[in-house]
Coordinates of C-alpha atoms in Angstrom, one line a residue:
Chain A
X961 CA -44.8 -30.1 -26.3
X962 CA -46.0 -27.9 -29.2
X963 CA -43.4 -26.6 -31.5
X964 CA -41.9 -23.2 -30.7
X965 CA -40.4 -20.9 -33.3
X966 CA -38.3 -17.7 -33.0
X967 CA -38.3 -14.9 -35.6
X968 CA -35.2 -13.0 -36.7
X969 CA -35.6 -9.8 -38.8
X970 CA -32.8 -7.8 -40.3
X971 CA -34.0 -4.5 -41.7
X972 CA -31.7 -2.9 -44.4
X973 CA -32.2 0.0 -46.7
X974 CA -33.2 -2.2 -49.6
X975 CA -34.5 -5.5 -48.3
X976 CA -35.8 -6.9 -45.0
X977 CA -34.4 -10.3 -44.3
X978 CA -36.7 -12.5 -42.2
X979 CA -36.4 -16.0 -40.8
X980 CA -38.1 -18.6 -38.6
X981 CA -35.5 -20.2 -36.4
X982 CA -35.7 -23.2 -34.0
X983 CA -35.1 -22.9 -30.3
X984 CA -31.6 -24.2 -30.8
X985 CA -30.8 -21.8 -33.5
X986 CA -31.4 -23.8 -36.7
X987 CA -32.8 -21.9 -39.7
X988 CA -36.3 -23.3 -40.5
X989 CA -37.3 -21.0 -43.3
X990 CA -35.9 -17.7 -44.5
X991 CA -37.1 -15.1 -47.0
X992 CA -36.9 -11.4 -47.9
X993 CA -39.3 -8.6 -48.6
X994 CA -38.4 -5.2 -50.1
X995 CA -38.0 -2.3 -47.6
X996 CA -40.7 0.4 -48.2
X997 CA -39.0 3.6 -47.2
X998 CA -41.9 5.8 -48.2
X999 CA -43.5 8.1 -45.6
X1000 CA -40.6 7.8 -43.3
X1001 CA -40.8 4.0 -43.1
X1002 CA -44.3 4.1 -41.5
X1003 CA -45.6 1.0 -43.4
X1004 CA -42.7 -1.3 -42.5
X1005 CA -44.2 -2.8 -39.4
X1006 CA -47.5 -3.6 -41.2
X1007 CA -45.5 -5.3 -44.1
X1008 CA -43.5 -7.4 -41.6
X1009 CA -46.6 -8.5 -39.8
X1010 CA -48.6 -9.5 -42.8
X1011 CA -45.5 -11.2 -44.3
X1012 CA -45.1 -13.3 -41.1
X1013 CA -48.8 -14.3 -41.2
X1014 CA -48.7 -15.1 -44.9
X1015 CA -45.5 -17.2 -44.6
X1016 CA -46.8 -19.1 -41.6
X1017 CA -50.0 -20.0 -43.5
X1018 CA -47.9 -21.2 -46.6
X1019 CA -45.9 -23.4 -44.2
X1020 CA -49.2 -24.7 -42.7
X1021 CA -48.4 -23.3 -39.2
X1022 CA -50.6 -21.7 -36.6
X1023 CA -49.6 -18.2 -35.5
X1024 CA -49.2 -19.5 -31.9
X1025 CA -46.0 -21.2 -33.0
X1026 CA -44.2 -17.9 -32.9
X1027 CA -42.8 -16.9 -29.5
X1028 CA -41.0 -13.7 -30.1
X1029 CA -39.2 -11.4 -32.5
X1030 CA -35.6 -10.1 -32.5
X1031 CA -35.1 -7.2 -35.0
X1032 CA -31.9 -5.5 -36.1
X1033 CA -31.7 -2.1 -37.7
X1034 CA -29.0 0.4 -38.6
X1035 CA -28.9 3.8 -36.9
X1036 CA -29.2 5.2 -33.4
X1037 CA -31.4 3.0 -31.3
X1038 CA -32.4 3.1 -27.7
X1039 CA -32.1 -0.6 -27.0
X1040 CA -34.1 -0.7 -23.7
X1041 CA -37.2 0.8 -25.3
X1042 CA -36.7 -0.1 -28.9
X1043 CA -37.0 3.6 -29.8
X1044 CA -35.3 4.6 -33.1
X1045 CA -33.7 8.1 -32.8
X1046 CA -32.7 8.1 -36.4
X1047 CA -32.2 5.4 -39.1
X1048 CA -31.1 7.4 -42.2
X1049 CA -31.4 4.6 -44.7
X1050 CA -34.8 3.5 -43.6
X1051 CA -36.4 6.9 -42.9
X1052 CA -37.4 6.2 -39.3
X1053 CA -36.9 9.2 -37.0
X1054 CA -38.0 9.4 -33.4
X1055 CA -40.0 6.2 -34.1
X1056 CA -41.2 3.8 -31.4
X1057 CA -40.4 0.7 -33.4
X1058 CA -40.7 -1.9 -30.7
X1059 CA -44.1 -0.6 -29.6
X1060 CA -45.5 -0.4 -33.1
X1061 CA -44.3 -3.9 -34.1
X1062 CA -45.6 -5.4 -30.9
X1063 CA -49.0 -3.8 -31.6
X1064 CA -49.0 -5.2 -35.1
X1065 CA -47.9 -8.7 -34.3
X1066 CA -48.9 -9.3 -30.7
X1067 CA -45.4 -10.7 -30.1
X1068 CA -42.7 -9.5 -27.7
X1069 CA -40.1 -7.6 -29.8
X1070 CA -36.4 -6.9 -29.0
X1071 CA -34.7 -4.2 -31.1
X1072 CA -31.0 -4.2 -31.6
X1073 CA -28.3 -2.5 -33.7
X1074 CA -27.8 -4.6 -36.8
X1075 CA -24.0 -5.0 -36.3
X1076 CA -24.5 -6.2 -32.7
X1077 CA -27.2 -8.6 -33.8
X1078 CA -24.9 -10.2 -36.4
X1079 CA -22.2 -10.5 -33.7
X1080 CA -24.7 -12.4 -31.5
X1081 CA -25.5 -14.7 -34.4
X1082 CA -21.9 -15.6 -34.8
X1083 CA -21.5 -16.1 -31.1
X1084 CA -24.5 -18.5 -31.0
X1085 CA -24.3 -20.6 -34.1
X1086 CA -21.3 -19.3 -36.2
X1087 CA -17.5 -18.9 -35.8
X1088 CA -17.9 -17.7 -32.2
X1089 CA -18.6 -21.3 -31.1
X1090 CA -20.5 -20.3 -28.0
X1091 CA -17.6 -18.2 -26.7
X1092 CA -19.0 -15.6 -24.3
X1093 CA -16.2 -13.0 -24.6
X1094 CA -16.2 -12.1 -28.3
X1095 CA -15.1 -9.4 -30.5
X1096 CA -16.7 -9.2 -34.0
X1097 CA -15.0 -7.0 -36.6
X1098 CA -16.9 -6.5 -39.9
X1099 CA -14.8 -5.4 -42.8
X1100 CA -17.2 -4.2 -45.5
X1101 CA -17.8 -0.8 -47.2
X1102 CA -17.1 0.5 -43.7
X1103 CA -15.6 -1.1 -40.6
X1104 CA -18.2 -2.1 -38.0
X1105 CA -18.3 -4.4 -35.0
X1106 CA -19.9 -5.8 -32.0
X1107 CA -18.5 -6.6 -28.5
X1108 CA -20.0 -9.4 -26.4
X1109 CA -18.8 -9.8 -22.8
X1110 CA -20.2 -12.4 -20.4
X1111 CA -22.5 -13.5 -23.2
X1112 CA -24.2 -10.1 -23.4
X1113 CA -23.9 -7.3 -26.0
X1114 CA -22.0 -4.3 -24.8
X1115 CA -24.1 -1.1 -25.6
X1116 CA -22.3 1.6 -23.6
X1117 CA -24.0 4.6 -22.1
X1118 CA -25.6 5.8 -25.4
X1119 CA -25.6 2.7 -27.6
X1120 CA -22.3 3.5 -29.4
X1121 CA -20.2 0.6 -28.1
X1122 CA -18.8 -1.6 -30.7
X1123 CA -18.4 1.2 -33.3
X1124 CA -14.8 0.2 -33.7
X1125 CA -14.5 1.6 -37.2
X1126 CA -13.7 5.0 -35.8
X1127 CA -10.8 4.0 -33.6
X1128 CA -7.9 6.2 -34.7
X1129 CA -5.0 4.3 -36.0
X1130 CA -3.1 7.2 -37.6
X1131 CA -3.3 10.0 -35.1
X1132 CA -1.7 12.6 -37.4
X1133 CA -1.8 12.9 -41.2
X1134 CA -4.3 10.1 -41.7
X1135 CA -6.9 10.0 -44.5
X1136 CA -10.3 11.8 -44.0
X1137 CA -13.1 9.6 -42.7
X1138 CA -16.8 9.9 -43.3
X1139 CA -17.2 10.6 -39.6
X1140 CA -15.4 13.9 -39.8
X1141 CA -12.2 12.7 -38.1
X1142 CA -9.0 11.5 -39.8
X1143 CA -6.9 8.3 -39.6
X1144 CA -9.8 6.0 -38.5
X1145 CA -9.2 2.3 -39.0
X1146 CA -12.2 2.5 -41.4
X1147 CA -10.1 4.6 -43.8
X1148 CA -7.6 1.7 -43.9
X1149 CA -9.1 -1.7 -43.4
X1150 CA -12.5 -1.3 -45.1
X1151 CA -13.0 -2.5 -48.7
X1152 CA -13.0 1.2 -49.6
X1153 CA -9.8 1.8 -47.6
X1154 CA -7.9 -1.1 -49.1
X1155 CA -9.0 0.0 -52.6
X1156 CA -7.8 3.6 -51.8
X1157 CA -4.4 2.5 -50.6
X1158 CA -3.8 0.3 -53.6
X1159 CA -4.8 3.1 -56.0
X1160 CA -2.6 5.5 -54.1
X1161 CA 0.6 3.5 -54.7
X1162 CA -0.1 1.6 -58.0
X1163 CA 1.6 4.1 -60.3
X1164 CA 4.9 3.4 -58.7
X1165 CA 4.3 -0.4 -58.8
X1166 CA 3.9 -1.0 -62.5
X1167 CA 5.3 -4.5 -62.4
X1168 CA 2.4 -5.6 -60.1
X1169 CA -0.3 -7.8 -61.7
X1170 CA -2.7 -5.1 -60.3
X1171 CA -1.4 -2.5 -62.7
X1172 CA -3.3 -4.1 -65.6
X1173 CA -6.5 -4.1 -63.6
X1174 CA -5.9 -0.4 -62.8
X1175 CA -5.1 0.5 -66.4
X1176 CA -8.3 -1.3 -67.6
X1177 CA -10.8 0.0 -65.0
X1178 CA -9.1 2.9 -63.1
X1179 CA -10.0 1.1 -59.9
X1180 CA -8.6 -1.7 -57.8
X1181 CA -11.0 -3.5 -55.5
X1182 CA -10.2 -5.1 -52.1
X1183 CA -11.0 -8.4 -53.8
X1184 CA -8.4 -7.7 -56.6
X1185 CA -5.8 -7.0 -53.9
X1186 CA -6.7 -10.2 -52.0
X1187 CA -6.5 -12.4 -55.1
X1188 CA -3.2 -10.9 -56.3
X1189 CA -1.7 -11.3 -52.8
X1190 CA -2.8 -14.9 -52.6
X1191 CA -1.0 -15.4 -56.0
X1192 CA 2.2 -14.0 -54.5
X1193 CA 2.1 -10.5 -56.0
X1194 CA 4.6 -8.4 -54.1
X1195 CA 2.8 -5.1 -54.2
X1196 CA -0.6 -6.6 -53.3
X1197 CA 1.1 -8.3 -50.3
X1198 CA 2.6 -4.9 -49.3
X1199 CA -0.9 -3.3 -49.3
X1200 CA -2.2 -6.1 -47.1
X1201 CA 0.8 -5.8 -44.9
X1202 CA 0.0 -2.1 -44.3
X1203 CA -3.7 -2.8 -43.8
X1204 CA -3.1 -5.7 -41.3
X1205 CA -0.5 -3.7 -39.4
X1206 CA -3.1 -1.1 -38.5
X1207 CA -5.9 -3.5 -38.1
X1208 CA -3.7 -5.8 -35.9
X1209 CA -2.7 -2.8 -33.8
X1210 CA -6.3 -1.7 -33.3
X1211 CA -7.6 -5.2 -32.4
X1212 CA -4.6 -5.8 -30.1
X1213 CA -5.2 -2.5 -28.3
X1214 CA -8.9 -3.3 -27.8
X1215 CA -8.0 -6.9 -26.8
X1216 CA -5.5 -5.6 -24.2
X1217 CA -8.5 -3.9 -22.6
X1218 CA -11.4 -6.4 -23.0
X1219 CA -9.5 -9.7 -23.3
X1220 CA -11.7 -11.6 -25.7
X1221 CA -11.6 -15.4 -26.1
X1222 CA -12.5 -15.2 -29.8
X1223 CA -12.1 -12.6 -32.5
X1224 CA -14.4 -13.1 -35.5
X1225 CA -13.6 -11.3 -38.7
X1226 CA -16.6 -10.9 -41.1
X1227 CA -17.8 -8.7 -44.0
X1228 CA -16.8 -8.9 -47.6
X1229 CA -13.1 -8.4 -47.0
X1230 CA -13.0 -11.5 -44.8
X1231 CA -13.5 -13.7 -47.8
X1232 CA -9.7 -13.3 -48.3
X1233 CA -9.5 -15.9 -45.5
X1234 CA -5.9 -16.9 -44.5
X1235 CA -4.4 -14.4 -46.9
X1236 CA -5.8 -11.8 -44.5
X1237 CA -5.7 -13.7 -41.2
X1238 CA -2.0 -14.7 -41.5
X1239 CA -0.5 -11.2 -41.5
X1240 CA -3.2 -10.0 -39.2
X1241 CA -2.4 -12.5 -36.5
X1242 CA 1.3 -11.7 -36.8
X1243 CA 0.8 -7.9 -36.2
X1244 CA -1.8 -8.7 -33.5
X1245 CA 0.7 -10.8 -31.6
X1246 CA 3.3 -8.0 -31.8
X1247 CA 1.0 -5.5 -30.0
X1248 CA -1.1 -7.8 -27.7
X1249 CA 0.1 -8.8 -24.2
X1250 CA 1.3 -12.4 -24.4
X1251 CA -1.5 -13.6 -22.0
X1252 CA -4.1 -11.7 -24.1
X1253 CA -2.8 -13.2 -27.3
X1254 CA -2.8 -16.7 -25.8
X1255 CA -6.5 -16.3 -24.9
X1256 CA -7.7 -15.0 -28.3
X1257 CA -8.5 -17.2 -31.2
X1258 CA -9.1 -15.7 -34.7
X1259 CA -11.8 -17.0 -37.0
X1260 CA -13.6 -16.0 -40.2
X1261 CA -17.3 -15.4 -39.8
X1262 CA -19.3 -18.4 -41.1
X1263 CA -22.9 -17.3 -41.2
X1264 CA -22.6 -14.6 -43.9
X1265 CA -25.9 -12.8 -44.5
X1266 CA -27.7 -15.2 -42.1
X1267 CA -25.8 -13.9 -39.0
X1268 CA -28.4 -11.1 -38.4
X1269 CA -31.6 -13.2 -38.4
X1270 CA -30.0 -15.9 -36.3
X1271 CA -28.8 -13.3 -33.8
X1272 CA -32.3 -11.9 -33.9
X1273 CA -33.7 -15.3 -33.0
X1274 CA -31.3 -15.4 -30.0
X1275 CA -32.5 -12.1 -28.8
X1276 CA -36.1 -13.2 -29.2
X1277 CA -35.3 -16.3 -27.1
X1278 CA -34.0 -14.2 -24.2
X1279 CA -37.3 -12.3 -24.2
X1280 CA -39.9 -15.0 -25.0
X1281 CA -43.5 -14.7 -23.9
Chain B
X737 CA -33.1 -5.5 12.3
X738 CA -29.6 -6.4 13.6
X739 CA -26.8 -4.4 12.2
X740 CA -25.0 -5.8 9.1
X741 CA -21.4 -5.0 8.2
X742 CA -19.4 -5.7 5.1
X743 CA -15.6 -6.3 5.1
X744 CA -13.3 -4.9 2.4
X745 CA -9.7 -6.1 2.3
X746 CA -6.9 -4.8 0.0
X747 CA -3.8 -6.9 0.1
X748 CA -0.6 -5.2 -1.0
X749 CA 3.0 -6.3 -0.9
X750 CA 3.7 -4.3 2.3
X751 CA 0.4 -3.7 4.1
X752 CA -3.1 -5.2 4.2
X753 CA -5.7 -2.5 4.3
X754 CA -8.9 -3.6 6.0
X755 CA -12.2 -1.9 6.7
X756 CA -15.7 -2.5 8.0
X757 CA -18.2 -0.8 5.8
X758 CA -22.0 -0.3 6.2
X759 CA -24.5 -1.7 3.7
X760 CA -24.7 1.6 2.0
X761 CA -21.0 2.0 1.6
X762 CA -20.0 4.2 4.5
X763 CA -16.7 3.5 6.2
X764 CA -17.3 2.3 9.8
X765 CA -13.7 1.5 10.8
X766 CA -10.5 1.1 8.9
X767 CA -7.1 -0.2 9.8
X768 CA -3.9 -1.9 8.4
X769 CA -1.8 -4.9 9.2
X770 CA 1.6 -5.7 7.8
X771 CA 1.8 -8.3 5.0
X772 CA 3.6 -11.4 6.1
X773 CA 5.1 -12.6 2.8
X774 CA 7.1 -15.4 4.5
X775 CA 6.6 -19.0 3.4
X776 CA 4.8 -18.0 0.2
X777 CA 2.2 -15.9 2.0
X778 CA 0.7 -18.9 3.8
X779 CA 0.1 -17.1 7.1
X780 CA -1.9 -14.2 5.6
X781 CA -5.4 -15.7 5.9
X782 CA -4.8 -16.6 9.6
X783 CA -3.6 -13.0 10.2
X784 CA -6.6 -11.5 8.5
X785 CA -9.0 -13.7 10.4
X786 CA -7.5 -13.0 13.8
X787 CA -7.3 -9.3 13.1
X788 CA -11.0 -9.2 12.1
X789 CA -12.0 -11.0 15.4
X790 CA -9.7 -8.8 17.4
X791 CA -11.0 -5.5 15.9
X792 CA -14.6 -6.6 16.3
X793 CA -14.1 -7.3 20.0
X794 CA -12.3 -3.9 20.4
X795 CA -15.4 -2.3 18.8
X796 CA -17.7 -4.3 21.0
X797 CA -19.4 -6.2 18.2
X798 CA -20.4 -9.8 17.8
X799 CA -18.8 -11.8 15.0
X800 CA -22.3 -12.3 13.5
X801 CA -22.4 -8.7 12.4
X802 CA -20.1 -9.5 9.5
X803 CA -21.9 -10.7 6.4
X804 CA -19.1 -11.2 3.9
X805 CA -15.6 -10.3 2.6
X806 CA -14.5 -8.8 -0.6
X807 CA -10.7 -9.0 -1.1
X808 CA -8.5 -7.5 -3.7
X809 CA -5.0 -8.7 -4.6
X810 CA -2.5 -8.0 -7.3
X811 CA -1.6 -10.7 -9.8
X812 CA -3.2 -13.4 -11.9
X813 CA -6.5 -14.4 -10.3
X814 CA -9.2 -16.7 -11.4
X815 CA -12.1 -14.6 -10.2
X816 CA -14.8 -17.4 -10.2
X817 CA -12.9 -19.7 -7.9
X818 CA -10.8 -17.1 -6.1
X819 CA -7.7 -19.1 -7.1
X820 CA -4.4 -17.2 -7.3
X821 CA -2.2 -18.3 -10.1
X822 CA 0.6 -16.0 -9.2
X823 CA 0.9 -12.9 -7.0
X824 CA 4.6 -12.0 -7.2
X825 CA 4.6 -9.3 -4.5
X826 CA 2.8 -11.5 -1.9
X827 CA 4.3 -14.9 -2.6
X828 CA 1.1 -16.7 -3.4
X829 CA 1.4 -19.3 -6.2
X830 CA -1.3 -21.7 -7.2
X831 CA -3.0 -20.8 -4.0
X832 CA -6.8 -21.3 -3.3
X833 CA -7.2 -18.0 -1.5
X834 CA -11.0 -17.9 -1.4
X835 CA -11.3 -21.4 0.0
X836 CA -8.6 -20.8 2.6
X837 CA -10.0 -17.5 3.8
X838 CA -13.6 -18.9 3.9
X839 CA -12.3 -21.8 6.1
X840 CA -10.6 -19.3 8.5
X841 CA -13.4 -16.9 8.8
X842 CA -16.6 -18.8 8.1
X843 CA -17.7 -15.9 5.8
X844 CA -18.4 -15.9 2.0
X845 CA -15.3 -14.4 0.3
X846 CA -15.1 -12.8 -3.2
X847 CA -11.6 -12.3 -4.6
X848 CA -10.9 -9.7 -7.2
X849 CA -8.0 -8.0 -9.0
X850 CA -7.0 -5.0 -6.9
X851 CA -7.3 -2.4 -9.7
X852 CA -10.8 -3.7 -10.6
X853 CA -11.8 -3.5 -6.9
X854 CA -10.7 0.1 -6.7
X855 CA -12.7 0.9 -9.9
X856 CA -15.8 -0.7 -8.2
X857 CA -15.2 1.5 -5.1
X858 CA -15.1 4.6 -7.3
X859 CA -18.3 3.5 -9.1
X860 CA -20.2 3.0 -5.8
X861 CA -19.1 5.8 -3.5
X862 CA -16.5 7.9 -5.4
X863 CA -16.2 9.9 -8.6
X864 CA -18.2 7.4 -10.6
X865 CA -21.4 8.5 -8.9
X866 CA -23.2 5.3 -9.5
X867 CA -22.6 5.4 -13.3
X868 CA -22.8 1.8 -14.5
X869 CA -20.6 2.2 -17.6
X870 CA -17.3 3.3 -16.2
X871 CA -13.7 3.4 -17.3
X872 CA -11.1 3.8 -14.5
X873 CA -7.6 4.8 -15.4
X874 CA -5.0 4.7 -12.6
X875 CA -1.8 6.7 -13.3
X876 CA 0.7 5.7 -10.7
X877 CA 4.1 4.0 -11.0
X878 CA 2.5 2.1 -13.8
X879 CA -0.8 2.6 -15.7
X880 CA -3.6 0.4 -14.6
X881 CA -7.4 0.4 -14.9
X882 CA -10.7 -1.2 -14.6
X883 CA -13.7 -1.4 -16.9
X884 CA -17.2 -1.6 -15.6
X885 CA -20.1 -2.2 -18.0
X886 CA -23.7 -2.7 -17.0
X887 CA -22.5 -2.3 -13.4
X888 CA -20.3 -5.3 -13.6
X889 CA -16.5 -5.6 -13.8
X890 CA -15.3 -6.8 -17.1
X891 CA -12.8 -9.7 -16.7
X892 CA -12.4 -11.1 -20.2
X893 CA -11.6 -14.7 -21.0
X894 CA -8.6 -15.0 -18.7
X895 CA -8.8 -12.0 -16.3
X896 CA -6.7 -9.6 -18.3
X897 CA -9.5 -7.1 -19.1
X898 CA -8.8 -3.6 -17.9
X899 CA -5.0 -3.9 -18.2
X900 CA -5.0 -0.7 -20.3
X901 CA -1.4 0.3 -19.4
X902 CA -0.2 -1.9 -22.2
X903 CA -2.3 -0.4 -25.0
X904 CA 0.3 0.6 -27.6
X905 CA 0.3 4.3 -28.3
X906 CA 3.6 4.6 -30.2
X907 CA 3.5 1.6 -32.6
X908 CA 7.1 2.1 -33.9
X909 CA 10.1 3.5 -32.1
X910 CA 8.4 3.9 -28.6
X911 CA 10.3 3.4 -25.3
X912 CA 10.7 -0.1 -23.9
X913 CA 8.0 -1.2 -21.4
X914 CA 8.4 -3.6 -18.4
X915 CA 6.0 -5.9 -20.2
X916 CA 8.5 -6.6 -23.0
X917 CA 6.7 -4.5 -25.7
X918 CA 7.5 -0.9 -26.7
X919 CA 5.4 2.2 -26.9
X920 CA 2.8 1.2 -24.3
X921 CA 0.9 4.1 -22.7
X922 CA 2.5 3.1 -19.4
X923 CA 5.9 4.3 -20.8
X924 CA 4.3 7.7 -21.4
X925 CA 1.5 8.5 -18.9
X926 CA 2.7 6.8 -15.7
X927 CA 4.6 8.9 -13.1
X928 CA 7.7 7.0 -14.3
X929 CA 6.9 7.9 -17.9
X930 CA 6.3 11.6 -17.3
X931 CA 9.5 11.7 -15.3
X932 CA 11.4 10.0 -18.1
X933 CA 10.0 12.3 -20.8
X934 CA 10.9 15.4 -18.8
X935 CA 14.5 14.2 -18.2
X936 CA 14.9 13.3 -21.9
X937 CA 14.3 16.9 -23.0
X938 CA 15.4 19.0 -20.0
X939 CA 19.0 19.7 -21.3
X940 CA 17.5 21.6 -24.3
X941 CA 15.2 23.5 -22.0
X942 CA 17.5 25.3 -19.6
X943 CA 15.2 28.2 -19.2
X944 CA 12.5 26.0 -17.6
X945 CA 12.0 26.2 -13.8
X946 CA 12.4 22.4 -13.9
X947 CA 16.1 22.8 -14.9
X948 CA 17.1 23.8 -11.3
X949 CA 15.3 20.8 -9.9
X950 CA 17.1 18.6 -12.5
X951 CA 20.5 20.2 -11.6
X952 CA 20.0 19.7 -7.9
X953 CA 18.6 16.1 -7.9
X954 CA 19.2 14.7 -11.4
X955 CA 15.6 13.7 -11.4
X956 CA 12.3 15.4 -12.3
X957 CA 9.2 13.8 -10.8
X958 CA 5.7 13.8 -12.3
X959 CA 4.7 16.0 -9.4
X960 CA 7.5 18.5 -10.3
X961 CA 6.1 18.6 -13.9
X962 CA 2.5 19.1 -12.7
X963 CA 3.5 21.9 -10.3
X964 CA 5.6 23.8 -12.9
X965 CA 2.9 23.4 -15.5
X966 CA 0.3 24.8 -13.2
X967 CA 2.7 27.7 -12.6
X968 CA 2.8 28.4 -16.4
X969 CA 6.2 26.9 -17.1
X970 CA 6.3 26.4 -20.9
X971 CA 8.5 23.2 -21.0
X972 CA 6.5 21.5 -18.2
X973 CA 3.3 22.3 -20.2
X974 CA 4.8 20.8 -23.3
X975 CA 5.6 17.6 -21.4
X976 CA 2.0 17.4 -20.2
X977 CA 0.8 18.2 -23.8
X978 CA 2.7 15.2 -25.1
X979 CA 1.5 12.9 -22.3
X980 CA -2.1 13.9 -22.6
X981 CA -2.0 13.6 -26.4
X982 CA -1.2 10.0 -26.1
X983 CA -3.4 9.3 -23.1
X984 CA -6.3 11.2 -24.8
X985 CA -5.8 9.0 -27.9
X986 CA -5.8 5.8 -25.9
X987 CA -8.8 6.7 -23.8
X988 CA -10.7 8.0 -26.9
X989 CA -10.0 4.8 -28.8
X990 CA -11.2 2.7 -26.0
X991 CA -14.2 4.9 -25.5
X992 CA -15.1 4.6 -29.2
X993 CA -15.4 0.9 -28.5
X994 CA -17.1 0.7 -25.0
X995 CA -18.8 4.1 -24.8
X996 CA -18.4 4.8 -21.1
X997 CA -20.6 7.4 -19.3
X998 CA -17.8 8.3 -16.9
X999 CA -14.0 8.2 -17.1
X1000 CA -12.4 8.4 -13.7
X1001 CA -8.7 9.3 -13.5
X1002 CA -6.9 8.1 -10.3
X1003 CA -3.5 7.3 -9.0
X1004 CA -0.7 9.7 -7.8
X1005 CA -0.5 11.6 -11.1
X1006 CA -4.2 12.5 -10.9
X1007 CA -3.5 14.9 -8.0
X1008 CA -2.5 17.3 -10.9
X1009 CA -6.3 17.8 -11.2
X1010 CA -7.4 20.3 -13.9
X1011 CA -3.8 20.8 -15.0
X1012 CA -4.0 17.3 -16.3
X1013 CA -7.7 17.1 -17.1
X1014 CA -7.8 20.2 -19.3
X1015 CA -5.4 19.1 -22.0
X1016 CA -6.6 15.5 -21.6
X1017 CA -10.2 16.4 -22.4
X1018 CA -9.0 18.5 -25.4
X1019 CA -7.1 15.6 -27.0
X1020 CA -9.8 13.1 -26.1
X1021 CA -12.4 15.1 -27.9
X1022 CA -10.2 15.2 -31.0
X1023 CA -10.1 11.4 -31.2
X1024 CA -13.5 10.4 -29.8
X1025 CA -16.7 10.3 -32.0
X1026 CA -18.8 13.3 -31.1
X1027 CA -21.6 11.1 -29.6
X1028 CA -19.1 9.2 -27.6
X1029 CA -17.5 12.4 -26.3
X1030 CA -20.9 13.8 -25.4
X1031 CA -21.7 10.7 -23.3
X1032 CA -18.4 10.7 -21.4
X1033 CA -17.7 12.8 -18.3
X1034 CA -14.2 13.0 -16.8
X1035 CA -13.6 13.1 -13.1
X1036 CA -10.7 12.7 -10.7
X1037 CA -10.9 9.8 -8.3
X1038 CA -12.1 10.9 -4.9
X1039 CA -11.6 7.8 -2.6
X1040 CA -7.8 7.7 -2.8
X1041 CA -6.5 4.7 -0.8
X1042 CA -10.0 3.8 0.5
X1043 CA -11.3 2.9 -3.0
X1044 CA -10.1 -0.7 -2.7
X1045 CA -11.7 -1.5 0.6
X1046 CA -15.0 0.2 -0.3
X1047 CA -15.0 -1.7 -3.6
X1048 CA -14.3 -4.9 -1.6
X1049 CA -17.4 -4.1 0.5
X1050 CA -19.5 -3.8 -2.6
X1051 CA -18.3 -7.2 -3.8
X1052 CA -19.1 -8.7 -0.4
X1053 CA -22.6 -7.2 -0.6
X1054 CA -23.3 -8.9 -4.0
X1055 CA -22.3 -12.3 -2.4
X1056 CA -23.7 -12.0 1.2
X1057 CA -24.7 -15.0 3.2

């Protein structure tokens, strides 16, 4: 049988990650092109199409080897039609992305929210290990996520499902969130949130190893907190204790409702590994029903920046020509 | 074409509700038989089978009119195989219910958790109005629920999905719950929880109309609270304000994750109607993302005790012979 390749595309505000992926999810070739946000992102589909053709020819492959495209983008997307209501960082507004890219490439295109696409990637080839009831939590600048139930992404009635960053963990008196509410878990467990909490309390913890960092740079990053906590610094551990209390509560409450078999923690903050997972599991188990806690394994995401394009390939495979 | 009937069966600790339902979800005939919990519930399938045959003959119908059975039961159920791990109120333990009932009746049987089955009934013919992303919240002695996404019940990895009564709403210092944790929404928003909260504060609210009830009976029911609140009693309204604050928070947090199109409130407490829904919506909107709140309609369950058997008929229809 002739070879069959899938295409995963992860569109960000600065670069577009692209990859050819085998039918069983192995990366064959990956590359990036810059995102041209001029004229409301109107040139992007042309750039993608010519980059696909160019890369195929460099690799000595016919165009017929490609069987479909799965593409992830940030913003409000109508999944069924691949219509982008608004993608602020890219410039697309009321843009029929799926139709345009299908016209340019002649391939079937599936469009998905980028966080969901990364969750699918982790389910297929990463930490999710094929588990079909999966909760992905991404701790980066913000807190994002994706929910997979019965092996399918949960979208909800208007595509907002999985936006777990705006679950309220402090109902009264919490910090202001970018979304306009207060006390969202994003204000606590994102890299920004951890940094904020550390800065808030550092002046009364001058014996912490983080105090020197603070004095030198007037900022403490989430990474600084994780490193100091791993080294046994008491204040840094207290910060992580507070963060994982709230994150454990939020994940347990969601798990009491959807009963996932696997909880994958990704994003920059997840590089803290067991320093984060250990207190997180402890708080999670306090708030989860015993049978729910039994069923749920925790894991750190393993695919890093490749999760998106691999998830895209999975989507392409579901919708092959 | 010959007539085709579906059978819905709702097994409780005291009675078994049974119904014949048309292919489009209309009740044709409903009746009840007592639940025989003797000998670990071993006689139940025989009783069901003979009651089906008897009722058919009374109605002058051939057995061939029945196309399948959907049955709901409380307890830990393995949905795929219809195996009951444990149903405390019935007596079944490690019992292959689906296999046994199929043997007795010669019909295909689908077994489901009773709360989920009621949610399906409301989706199909009740307040859910066909909405395929649906959250059902049942406020009775306890707090239960069912989650339907893409028109399918969410079970999770070990059948615990939808057990929303044990979402923690008061992480520290909450009341003890039957599940062993503290601060679960069940301790606040169930009939029992509302009654508990009212009793806790009544002695410092002697001007409330509820004080006479308390003095007479040493108990205040959730219904008492709802009636007094509807009459404008300040203390009763404060109790409902507290209850709906927590319930609104829990429903909003879950909705921020699964983005339902419809939220159906059922169970005894839901008979309070707008007295309950008005403050509930207000708190919900405070904690839900605007786009999530826009997408979510609230409704009071309309099928009452028939929700289970109608949901059972829906399940039977999915799995007809």
